[in-house]
Tab-separated table of C-alpha atoms and ligand atoms in Angstrom:
chain	number	residue	atom	x	y	z
A	1	MET	CA	-2.775	166.435	29.583
A	2	ARG	CA	-6.109	166.118	28.764
A	3	ILE	CA	-8.219	168.715	27.082
A	4	GLY	CA	-12.061	168.641	27.024
A	5	VAL	CA	-14.280	171.420	25.154
A	6	ARG	CA	-18.035	171.428	25.668
A	7	ARG	CA	-19.684	174.000	23.901
A	8	THR	CA	-23.702	174.306	24.113
A	9	GLY	CA	-26.252	176.725	22.890
A	10	GLY	CA	-25.777	178.010	19.390
A	11	PHE	CA	-29.121	178.908	16.846
A	12	ALA	CA	-29.799	174.749	16.590
A	13	GLY	CA	-29.310	174.725	20.531
A	14	ILE	CA	-27.238	171.216	19.759
A	15	GLU	CA	-24.094	170.168	22.316
A	16	ARG	CA	-20.536	168.957	21.072
A	17	TYR	CA	-17.973	167.687	23.231
A	18	ALA	CA	-14.281	166.985	22.413
A	19	GLU	CA	-10.944	165.621	24.301
A	20	VAL	CA	-7.615	165.581	23.516
A	21	ASP	CA	-5.065	163.554	25.498
A	22	THR	CA	-1.506	165.451	24.928
A	23	SER	CA	0.824	162.852	26.340
A	24	GLY	CA	2.987	161.873	24.170
A	25	ARG	CA	2.011	164.309	21.477
A	26	PRO	CA	5.350	165.635	20.081
A	27	ASP	CA	3.477	169.009	20.197
A	28	ALA	CA	2.316	168.449	23.895
A	29	SER	CA	4.410	171.384	25.584
A	30	GLU	CA	2.370	173.781	22.863
A	31	TRP	CA	-0.458	172.484	23.900
A	32	GLN	CA	-0.120	173.067	27.990
A	33	ALA	CA	1.063	176.332	26.974
A	34	LEU	CA	-1.986	177.051	25.044
A	35	ALA	CA	-4.655	175.043	27.524
A	36	GLU	CA	-3.300	177.683	30.564
A	37	GLU	CA	-3.399	180.823	29.202
A	38	ALA	CA	-6.942	179.711	27.482
A	39	VAL	CA	-7.648	178.667	31.654
A	40	ALA	CA	-6.446	181.666	33.536
A	41	ALA	CA	-8.603	184.078	31.284
A	42	GLY	CA	-12.264	181.626	31.804
A	43	ARG	CA	-14.703	182.193	34.667
A	44	GLY	CA	-15.492	180.205	37.464
A	45	THR	CA	-18.422	180.259	36.821
A	46	PRO	CA	-20.752	180.468	32.771
A	47	PRO	CA	-21.492	183.883	31.692
A	48	ILE	CA	-24.290	184.848	31.116
A	49	GLY	CA	-23.784	184.369	26.734
A	50	VAL	CA	-26.176	186.712	23.944
A	51	PRO	CA	-28.500	184.818	22.137
A	52	ASP	CA	-27.733	182.027	19.684
A	53	GLY	CA	-24.026	182.655	20.925
A	54	PHE	CA	-21.988	179.292	22.119
A	55	SER	CA	-21.158	179.009	25.263
A	56	TYR	CA	-17.509	176.936	26.915
A	57	GLN	CA	-16.502	174.785	29.483
A	58	ILE	CA	-12.936	174.097	28.950
A	59	THR	CA	-11.688	171.375	31.122
A	60	VAL	CA	-8.053	170.957	31.817
A	61	ASP	CA	-6.849	167.904	34.396
A	62	GLY	CA	-9.860	168.259	36.100
A	63	LYS	CA	-10.073	172.009	36.881
A	64	THR	CA	-12.795	173.518	34.730
A	65	VAL	CA	-13.814	177.180	33.202
A	66	TYR	CA	-15.897	178.818	31.429
A	67	CYS	CA	-16.074	181.579	28.715
A	68	ALA	CA	-18.916	182.330	26.167
A	69	ASP	CA	-19.190	184.045	22.687
A	70	PRO	CA	-18.240	186.534	21.367
A	71	ARG	CA	-15.433	187.649	23.994
A	72	LEU	CA	-13.258	185.198	24.258
A	73	THR	CA	-10.008	185.427	24.277
A	74	GLU	CA	-7.309	184.893	20.724
A	75	ALA	CA	-6.214	181.378	23.331
A	76	GLN	CA	-9.406	180.379	24.048
A	77	SER	CA	-10.527	181.063	20.631
A	78	LYS	CA	-7.652	179.293	19.114
A	79	LEU	CA	-7.680	175.832	21.869
A	80	ILE	CA	-11.749	175.658	21.647
A	81	SER	CA	-11.599	175.250	17.642
A	82	GLN	CA	-8.256	173.234	18.015
A	83	VAL	CA	-9.926	170.331	20.437
A	84	LEU	CA	-13.669	170.790	18.422
A	85	THR	CA	-11.431	169.553	15.319
A	86	GLU	CA	-8.344	167.604	16.325
A	87	GLY	CA	-10.446	165.738	19.523
A	88	ALA	CA	-12.484	162.998	19.721
B	1	MET	CA	-35.310	192.912	55.652
B	2	THR	CA	-31.942	191.327	54.949
B	3	GLN	CA	-29.372	192.107	54.256
B	4	CYS	CA	-30.138	191.376	50.527
B	5	ASP	CA	-33.419	193.334	50.302
B	6	ILE	CA	-31.184	196.154	51.433
B	7	ALA	CA	-28.511	195.823	48.488
B	8	ALA	CA	-31.813	195.269	46.488
B	9	MET	CA	-33.273	198.502	47.396
B	10	LYS	CA	-30.142	200.230	46.094
B	11	ALA	CA	-29.145	197.902	43.414
B	12	THR	CA	-27.115	200.277	41.263
B	13	HIS	CA	-24.670	197.199	41.303
B	14	PRO	CA	-25.212	193.628	40.704
B	15	VAL	CA	-26.612	191.777	44.166
B	16	PHE	CA	-25.783	188.420	44.906
B	17	CYS	CA	-28.179	187.136	47.677
B	18	THR	CA	-27.258	184.212	47.957
B	19	ILE	CA	-24.641	182.763	50.664
B	20	VAL	CA	-24.176	179.377	48.539
B	21	PRO	CA	-21.086	180.609	46.433
B	22	PRO	CA	-21.531	180.721	42.909
B	23	HIS	CA	-19.152	177.403	41.501
B	24	VAL	CA	-21.207	175.360	43.962
B	25	LEU	CA	-24.454	177.002	42.632
B	26	ASP	CA	-22.698	176.460	39.352
B	27	LYS	CA	-22.296	172.577	39.906
B	28	LEU	CA	-25.686	171.807	41.024
B	29	ALA	CA	-27.303	173.702	38.262
B	30	GLN	CA	-25.628	171.851	35.896
B	31	ALA	CA	-26.570	168.434	37.654
B	32	ASP	CA	-29.199	166.229	35.729
B	33	ASP	CA	-31.480	165.649	38.560
B	34	PRO	CA	-33.709	168.577	38.081
B	35	ALA	CA	-34.918	169.136	41.926
B	36	LEU	CA	-30.517	170.134	42.457
B	37	ALA	CA	-30.664	172.070	39.421
B	38	GLY	CA	-33.928	173.726	39.648
B	39	PRO	CA	-33.198	176.076	42.477
B	40	ALA	CA	-29.659	176.833	41.747
B	41	ARG	CA	-30.666	177.782	38.194
B	42	ARG	CA	-33.007	180.349	39.632
B	43	THR	CA	-30.770	181.771	41.805
B	44	LEU	CA	-28.638	182.170	38.425
B	45	GLU	CA	-31.409	183.126	36.298
B	46	ALA	CA	-32.166	186.220	39.204
B	47	ASP	CA	-28.068	187.370	38.266
B	48	ALA	CA	-28.252	186.906	34.841
B	49	ALA	CA	-31.420	189.054	34.853
B	50	GLN	CA	-29.733	191.811	36.385
B	51	ARG	CA	-26.727	191.301	33.457
B	52	THR	CA	-29.413	191.299	31.218
B	53	HIS	CA	-30.941	194.454	31.764
B	54	ARG	CA	-27.954	196.423	32.619
B	55	ARG	CA	-26.423	194.771	29.208
B	56	LEU	CA	-29.634	196.559	27.454
B	57	THR	CA	-29.476	199.987	29.232
B	58	THR	CA	-25.899	199.952	27.459
B	59	VAL	CA	-27.251	199.464	24.099
B	60	LEU	CA	-30.293	202.149	25.178
B	61	GLY	CA	-27.392	204.319	26.254
B	62	ALA	CA	-24.780	203.985	23.444
B	63	PRO	CA	-26.509	202.501	20.238
B	64	PRO	CA	-23.746	200.900	17.084
B	65	ALA	CA	-24.061	204.865	15.445
B	66	ALA	CA	-26.307	207.563	14.743
B	67	PRO	CA	-29.220	207.120	12.857
B	68	PRO	CA	-29.209	209.255	9.880
B	69	ALA	CA	-31.303	212.527	9.837
B	70	ASP	CA	-34.152	210.580	7.701
B	71	ALA	CA	-34.430	208.054	10.339
B	72	ALA	CA	-37.598	209.268	11.489
B	73	GLY	CA	-38.404	208.083	8.207
B	74	ASP	CA	-39.496	204.922	6.851
B	75	LYS	CA	-36.301	203.395	5.267
B	76	PRO	CA	-33.609	201.010	6.719
B	77	HIS	CA	-30.348	202.084	7.459
B	78	ARG	CA	-28.176	199.251	7.106
B	79	THR	CA	-24.206	198.414	7.651
B	80	LEU	CA	-22.737	195.185	6.865
B	81	TYR	CA	-19.564	194.038	7.317
B	82	ASP	CA	-16.768	191.129	6.737
B	83	ALA	CA	-14.917	189.606	10.087
B	84	GLN	CA	-12.636	187.955	7.107
B	85	HIS	CA	-13.049	184.553	9.112
B	86	ARG	CA	-11.871	186.432	12.229
B	87	GLN	CA	-14.193	186.709	15.631
B	88	GLU	CA	-13.378	190.208	15.853
B	89	LEU	CA	-15.706	192.778	15.542
B	90	PRO	CA	-17.542	194.580	13.339
B	91	GLY	CA	-14.530	193.547	11.018
B	92	VAL	CA	-14.313	195.572	8.174
B	93	LYS	CA	-17.357	197.780	5.977
B	94	VAL	CA	-18.799	196.509	2.571
B	95	ARG	CA	-22.103	197.792	2.173
B	96	GLY	CA	-24.210	200.798	3.769
B	97	GLU	CA	-27.288	201.815	3.381
B	98	GLY	CA	-28.295	202.466	-0.335
B	99	ASP	CA	-24.887	200.796	-2.103
B	100	GLU	CA	-25.271	199.079	-5.205
B	101	PRO	CA	-24.384	195.056	-4.081
B	102	GLY	CA	-21.933	194.007	-4.492
B	103	GLN	CA	-19.651	190.277	-5.799
B	104	ASP	CA	-20.299	188.916	-1.773
B	105	ALA	CA	-23.607	186.889	-2.174
B	106	THR	CA	-22.995	186.531	1.196
B	107	VAL	CA	-23.282	190.424	2.046
B	108	ASN	CA	-26.145	191.177	-0.414
B	109	ARG	CA	-28.403	188.109	1.392
B	110	ALA	CA	-27.604	189.397	4.376
B	111	TYR	CA	-28.432	193.158	3.474
B	112	ALA	CA	-31.637	191.926	1.591
B	113	GLY	CA	-32.822	189.893	4.076
B	114	LEU	CA	-32.245	192.868	7.000
B	115	GLY	CA	-34.312	194.985	4.463
B	116	ALA	CA	-37.549	192.481	4.377
B	117	THR	CA	-37.479	192.524	8.018
B	118	PHE	CA	-37.536	195.830	8.297
B	119	ASP	CA	-40.388	195.725	6.277
B	120	LEU	CA	-42.822	193.874	7.808
B	121	LEU	CA	-42.168	195.639	11.209
B	122	LEU	CA	-43.405	198.655	9.042
B	123	LYS	CA	-46.004	197.078	7.169
B	124	ALA	CA	-47.582	195.045	9.082
B	125	PHE	CA	-47.075	196.794	12.832
B	126	GLY	CA	-45.985	200.261	12.011
B	127	ARG	CA	-42.727	199.993	14.193
B	128	ARG	CA	-39.659	201.555	12.593
B	129	SER	CA	-36.922	199.779	12.983
B	130	VAL	CA	-36.242	196.569	15.826
B	131	ASP	CA	-36.629	199.543	19.045
B	132	GLY	CA	-39.215	201.927	17.078
B	133	ASN	CA	-37.158	205.149	16.154
B	134	GLY	CA	-35.027	203.954	13.394
B	135	LEU	CA	-32.235	201.670	14.953
B	136	PRO	CA	-29.320	201.771	12.104
B	137	LEU	CA	-29.096	197.646	11.227
B	138	VAL	CA	-25.348	196.384	11.329
B	139	ALA	CA	-24.479	192.801	10.521
B	140	SER	CA	-21.014	191.058	10.462
B	141	VAL	CA	-20.702	187.986	8.101
B	142	HIS	CA	-18.008	185.819	7.363
B	143	TYR	CA	-17.347	185.442	11.279
B	144	GLY	CA	-14.906	182.811	12.239
B	145	GLU	CA	-13.531	179.792	10.810
B	146	ASN	CA	-15.681	177.382	10.223
B	147	TYR	CA	-18.215	178.480	12.516
B	148	GLY	CA	-21.863	176.781	12.281
B	149	ASN	CA	-23.699	179.852	14.004
B	150	ALA	CA	-24.784	182.971	13.985
B	151	PHE	CA	-26.241	185.411	17.184
B	152	TRP	CA	-27.467	188.796	18.292
B	153	ASP	CA	-24.926	190.083	20.732
B	154	GLY	CA	-26.824	193.135	22.341
B	155	ARG	CA	-25.600	195.546	19.335
B	156	GLN	CA	-25.524	193.640	16.543
B	157	MET	CA	-25.998	190.497	14.062
B	158	VAL	CA	-23.549	188.176	13.467
B	159	PHE	CA	-23.399	185.007	10.937
B	160	GLY	CA	-20.509	182.791	10.172
B	161	ASP	CA	-20.237	180.644	6.570
B	162	GLY	CA	-21.157	177.297	8.437
B	163	ASP	CA	-19.226	174.039	9.250
B	164	GLU	CA	-19.801	170.294	8.183
B	165	ILE	CA	-23.393	170.396	9.569
B	166	PHE	CA	-24.470	173.841	8.924
B	167	ARG	CA	-24.121	176.107	5.486
B	168	ASP	CA	-23.653	179.706	4.766
B	169	PHE	CA	-26.537	180.916	7.602
B	170	THR	CA	-27.537	184.027	5.730
B	171	LEU	CA	-29.255	181.536	3.701
B	172	PRO	CA	-32.428	181.258	4.721
B	173	VAL	CA	-34.092	185.084	5.214
B	174	ASP	CA	-35.699	183.568	8.519
B	175	VAL	CA	-32.508	182.599	10.083
B	176	ILE	CA	-31.305	186.445	9.571
B	177	ALA	CA	-34.806	188.217	10.489
B	178	HIS	CA	-34.860	185.596	13.691
B	179	GLU	CA	-31.265	187.310	14.636
B	180	LEU	CA	-32.729	190.433	14.420
B	181	ALA	CA	-35.731	189.511	16.232
B	182	HIS	CA	-33.935	189.122	18.801
B	183	GLY	CA	-33.898	192.863	18.918
B	184	LEU	CA	-36.876	193.793	19.094
B	185	THR	CA	-37.410	191.357	22.457
B	186	GLN	CA	-34.770	193.212	23.794
B	187	TYR	CA	-36.421	196.679	22.861
B	188	THR	CA	-39.237	195.419	24.500
B	189	ALA	CA	-40.893	192.926	26.773
B	190	ASN	CA	-36.551	192.094	27.325
B	191	PHE	CA	-37.458	188.531	27.988
B	192	THR	CA	-34.727	186.942	30.343
B	193	TYR	CA	-32.859	184.107	28.374
B	194	PHE	CA	-33.060	181.443	30.343
B	195	GLY	CA	-35.505	178.493	31.125
B	196	GLN	CA	-39.416	179.665	30.152
B	197	PRO	CA	-39.255	183.268	28.999
B	198	GLY	CA	-35.701	182.160	27.954
B	199	ALA	CA	-37.531	179.853	25.313
B	200	LEU	CA	-40.379	182.701	25.014
B	201	ASN	CA	-37.051	184.616	23.530
B	202	GLU	CA	-36.906	181.972	21.529
B	203	SER	CA	-40.384	181.540	19.878
B	204	VAL	CA	-40.683	185.102	20.104
B	205	SER	CA	-37.707	184.900	17.117
B	206	ASP	CA	-38.955	181.947	15.511
B	207	VAL	CA	-42.165	183.158	14.695
B	208	PHE	CA	-40.802	186.581	13.656
B	209	GLY	CA	-38.341	185.067	11.523
B	210	SER	CA	-41.002	182.259	10.145
B	211	LEU	CA	-43.660	185.470	9.290
B	212	VAL	CA	-40.929	187.440	7.034
B	213	LYS	CA	-40.099	184.817	5.379
B	214	GLN	CA	-43.994	183.998	4.517
B	215	TYR	CA	-43.413	188.322	3.692
B	216	VAL	CA	-41.011	187.649	1.291
B	217	ASN	CA	-42.972	184.788	-0.332
B	218	ASP	CA	-46.504	186.387	-0.564
B	219	GLN	CA	-47.464	183.309	1.421
B	220	THR	CA	-50.992	182.815	3.450
B	221	ALA	CA	-50.409	180.159	6.677
B	222	GLU	CA	-51.768	177.608	4.889
B	223	GLN	CA	-48.900	177.949	2.194
B	224	ALA	CA	-46.411	178.042	4.191
B	225	ASP	CA	-43.743	175.487	5.531
B	226	TRP	CA	-43.550	176.589	8.872
B	227	LEU	CA	-39.902	175.750	9.430
B	228	ILE	CA	-36.868	177.214	10.349
B	229	GLY	CA	-33.789	176.830	8.549
B	230	ALA	CA	-34.828	175.291	5.699
B	231	GLY	CA	-31.950	174.841	3.158
B	232	LEU	CA	-29.132	175.029	5.749
B	233	LEU	CA	-28.199	172.337	6.701
B	234	ALA	CA	-25.347	170.007	5.065
B	235	GLU	CA	-26.413	167.470	2.692
B	236	ARG	CA	-24.932	165.165	4.724
B	237	VAL	CA	-27.322	165.555	7.654
B	238	THR	CA	-30.567	163.732	7.494
B	239	GLY	CA	-33.285	166.785	7.717
B	240	VAL	CA	-35.607	168.977	6.653
B	241	ALA	CA	-34.769	172.027	8.827
B	242	LEU	CA	-33.071	173.488	12.204
B	243	ARG	CA	-37.311	173.230	13.676
B	244	SER	CA	-40.669	172.687	12.378
B	245	MET	CA	-43.225	175.231	14.132
B	246	LYS	CA	-46.101	172.808	12.928
B	247	ALA	CA	-44.478	169.870	14.324
B	248	PRO	CA	-41.384	170.359	16.622
B	249	GLY	CA	-39.457	167.606	17.029
B	250	THR	CA	-39.811	166.518	13.410
B	251	ALA	CA	-37.328	168.868	11.703
B	252	TYR	CA	-34.304	166.687	11.363
B	253	ASP	CA	-33.155	162.630	12.757
B	254	ASP	CA	-29.683	162.366	11.754
B	255	ASP	CA	-26.719	159.632	12.945
B	256	VAL	CA	-24.891	162.472	14.001
B	257	LEU	CA	-27.119	165.516	15.517
B	258	GLY	CA	-29.115	163.042	16.681
B	259	LYS	CA	-33.215	163.634	16.705
B	260	ASP	CA	-34.586	167.091	17.072
B	261	PRO	CA	-35.402	167.190	20.722
B	262	GLN	CA	-38.226	170.192	20.479
B	263	PRO	CA	-41.331	169.199	22.497
B	264	ALA	CA	-45.508	170.283	20.983
B	265	THR	CA	-47.016	170.152	24.004
B	266	MET	CA	-46.441	171.204	27.739
B	267	ALA	CA	-46.220	167.154	28.437
B	268	ASP	CA	-43.733	166.984	27.311
B	269	TYR	CA	-41.448	170.085	28.585
B	270	VAL	CA	-38.044	169.340	28.823
B	271	ARG	CA	-36.315	170.205	32.261
B	272	THR	CA	-32.673	170.399	31.322
B	273	GLY	CA	-29.595	173.012	32.892
B	274	ARG	CA	-28.093	173.003	28.905
B	275	ASP	CA	-28.548	175.687	26.673
B	276	ASN	CA	-29.566	178.026	29.414
B	277	GLY	CA	-32.292	175.704	30.465
B	278	GLY	CA	-33.649	173.948	27.613
B	279	VAL	CA	-34.099	177.815	25.420
B	280	HIS	CA	-33.903	176.102	21.960
B	281	ILE	CA	-35.872	173.005	22.759
B	282	ASN	CA	-39.326	174.244	25.169
B	283	SER	CA	-39.497	176.799	22.228
B	284	GLY	CA	-41.535	174.390	20.387
B	285	ILE	CA	-44.640	174.915	22.734
B	286	PRO	CA	-44.748	178.873	22.265
B	287	ASN	CA	-44.332	177.838	18.573
B	288	ARG	CA	-47.226	175.413	17.967
B	289	ALA	CA	-49.100	177.647	19.841
B	290	PHE	CA	-48.728	180.729	16.819
B	291	TYR	CA	-49.142	177.716	13.970
B	292	LEU	CA	-52.178	176.579	15.465
B	293	LEU	CA	-54.115	179.916	15.656
B	294	ALA	CA	-52.296	181.420	12.729
B	295	THR	CA	-53.883	178.366	10.473
B	296	ALA	CA	-57.056	178.467	12.244
B	297	LEU	CA	-57.611	181.695	11.388
B	298	GLY	CA	-56.035	181.481	7.743
B	299	GLY	CA	-54.904	184.260	5.214
B	300	LYS	CA	-51.615	185.883	5.704
B	301	ALA	CA	-50.212	185.312	9.453
B	302	TRP	CA	-48.754	188.739	10.046
B	303	GLU	CA	-52.150	190.196	10.116
B	304	GLY	CA	-54.131	188.298	12.600
B	305	ALA	CA	-51.489	185.907	14.743
B	306	GLY	CA	-48.272	188.346	13.844
B	307	GLN	CA	-50.312	191.323	15.715
B	308	ILE	CA	-51.288	189.322	18.575
B	309	TRP	CA	-48.161	188.696	18.971
B	310	TYR	CA	-46.557	191.850	18.633
B	311	ASP	CA	-49.357	193.619	20.760
B	312	THR	CA	-48.451	191.196	23.062
B	313	LEU	CA	-44.553	192.036	23.470
B	314	THR	CA	-44.848	195.674	22.848
B	315	GLY	CA	-48.223	195.682	25.046
B	316	GLY	CA	-45.647	196.531	28.509
B	317	GLY	CA	-47.995	194.237	30.606
B	318	LEU	CA	-45.196	190.987	30.841
B	319	GLN	CA	-42.235	190.843	33.224
B	320	VAL	CA	-39.001	190.087	31.771
B	321	ASP	CA	-39.533	186.528	33.520
B	322	ALA	CA	-42.362	185.651	32.449
B	323	SER	CA	-43.436	181.881	32.116
B	324	PHE	CA	-45.269	180.305	28.956
B	325	THR	CA	-48.898	181.207	31.243
B	326	ASP	CA	-47.659	184.726	31.395
B	327	PHE	CA	-47.683	184.714	27.908
B	328	ALA	CA	-50.441	182.978	26.718
B	329	ARG	CA	-52.595	185.089	29.349
B	330	ALA	CA	-51.986	188.350	27.899
B	331	THR	CA	-51.491	187.526	24.268
B	332	VAL	CA	-55.581	186.905	25.481
B	333	ALA	CA	-55.994	190.044	26.351
B	334	ALA	CA	-54.066	191.881	23.089
B	335	ALA	CA	-56.629	189.569	21.102
B	336	HIS	CA	-59.923	191.166	23.340
B	337	ALA	CA	-58.168	194.615	22.882
B	338	ARG	CA	-57.150	194.695	19.255
B	339	PHE	CA	-60.148	192.234	18.077
B	340	GLY	CA	-62.872	191.794	20.483
B	341	ASP	CA	-64.499	188.953	20.822
B	342	GLY	CA	-64.438	186.821	18.226
B	343	GLU	CA	-63.273	184.592	16.362
B	344	GLU	CA	-59.627	185.305	17.351
B	345	GLN	CA	-60.345	185.247	21.008
B	346	GLU	CA	-61.631	181.000	19.984
B	347	ALA	CA	-58.664	180.343	17.799
B	348	LEU	CA	-56.299	181.190	20.429
B	349	LEU	CA	-58.356	179.757	23.613
B	350	LYS	CA	-58.070	176.619	21.401
B	351	ALA	CA	-54.673	176.890	19.862
B	352	TRP	CA	-53.175	177.547	23.765
B	353	SER	CA	-55.491	174.774	25.288
B	354	GLN	CA	-53.904	172.002	22.197
B	355	VAL	CA	-50.434	172.995	23.326
B	356	GLY	CA	-51.117	172.444	27.534
B	357	VAL	CA	-50.756	176.111	28.575
B	358	PRO	CA	-53.618	177.881	30.700
B	359	THR	CA	-55.145	181.051	29.987
B	360	GLY	CA	-57.337	180.866	32.852
C	401	ZN	ZN1	-32.826	182.759	18.631
């Protein structure tokens, strides 16, 4: 499973992208469960964000959903933070 | 009359007046080709404007806390919360108005920054808080883990402690004031947070952010550094700040962060679907116009240039989807009403002309 997170906006307006490929990872099933939960709560179009808030685009195996601060679900927030920290 | 016109006339609910499905619009809007992205973005923008309006109505109808009895007076009413590194707002209350400073420097800085912003609005412009009616000021600090950002959520300010690139967002007082100024804009011109009106929204926050810093430091326009977020970049980043109003595009040039993308004139205006249509990028243009006016007039920037910007923002003559040109023309009218045909008028026309925004 390939999980990509694109973060845009923010006070600085600087974009970040990171991706994790879970295949072959010992924790692949945890990633998969988290990603599915995060995507299920996402929107098909970008929500209107708040001033200086981060906007996120989560892509899991080709399917893309959107969400924005400060209204993330716990799964979205956890997935985003894990991908941006561990991903390349 | 189309069905959309009819729907728009009785628009108590959001109206979606497009036959293009939202997901297709979204794809187009993300396209790198501006010819494709432009029209799709404009449609999404109209939708965004409606939702912003709804959010404002919500906020106006339900302020975060009841103003105290003396709210009509000349004192701020601040409440600080500690989000304790979670992402739930507001968090735990740690300091109320009039409480003694505690051990947490971040809380104390935010408290002081809100006070300084309240002071400038009151002393320079006679305005009581961001809504003109004593609105309580609420901020949460220590938001999230490794969180390099600050934002205004429509009701309150939120500050992160930084990450590998940014330090604590309460460090620069202009960043605190920038966030609070988003509240000022929301309660006045309420520029839609997308494209040119979005860049105006951002620029107004930078202008008032910088004015508060100059006010705190008792600086004239010549003495000010005109930087936004000086001291915010981590040591390893090559740069002096996040933005420069004096020289947009020169604040940083770093191997990880890239180069400051701000244009200084309309000739270099950046068309993009990213960052809500480049709101933090093209704000460089009106930012520099303000800097040019303030330094041409000299002295304390909030007295001349700041007054004109404040009058423009609060004058009620601008639509929420105002363009740079609309805004520039409104500043000319505001300057005329306030100062007549003096040096302000001449300096203002010159400033807009130098950044390539027509006023005629
Ligand atoms: Zn902003």
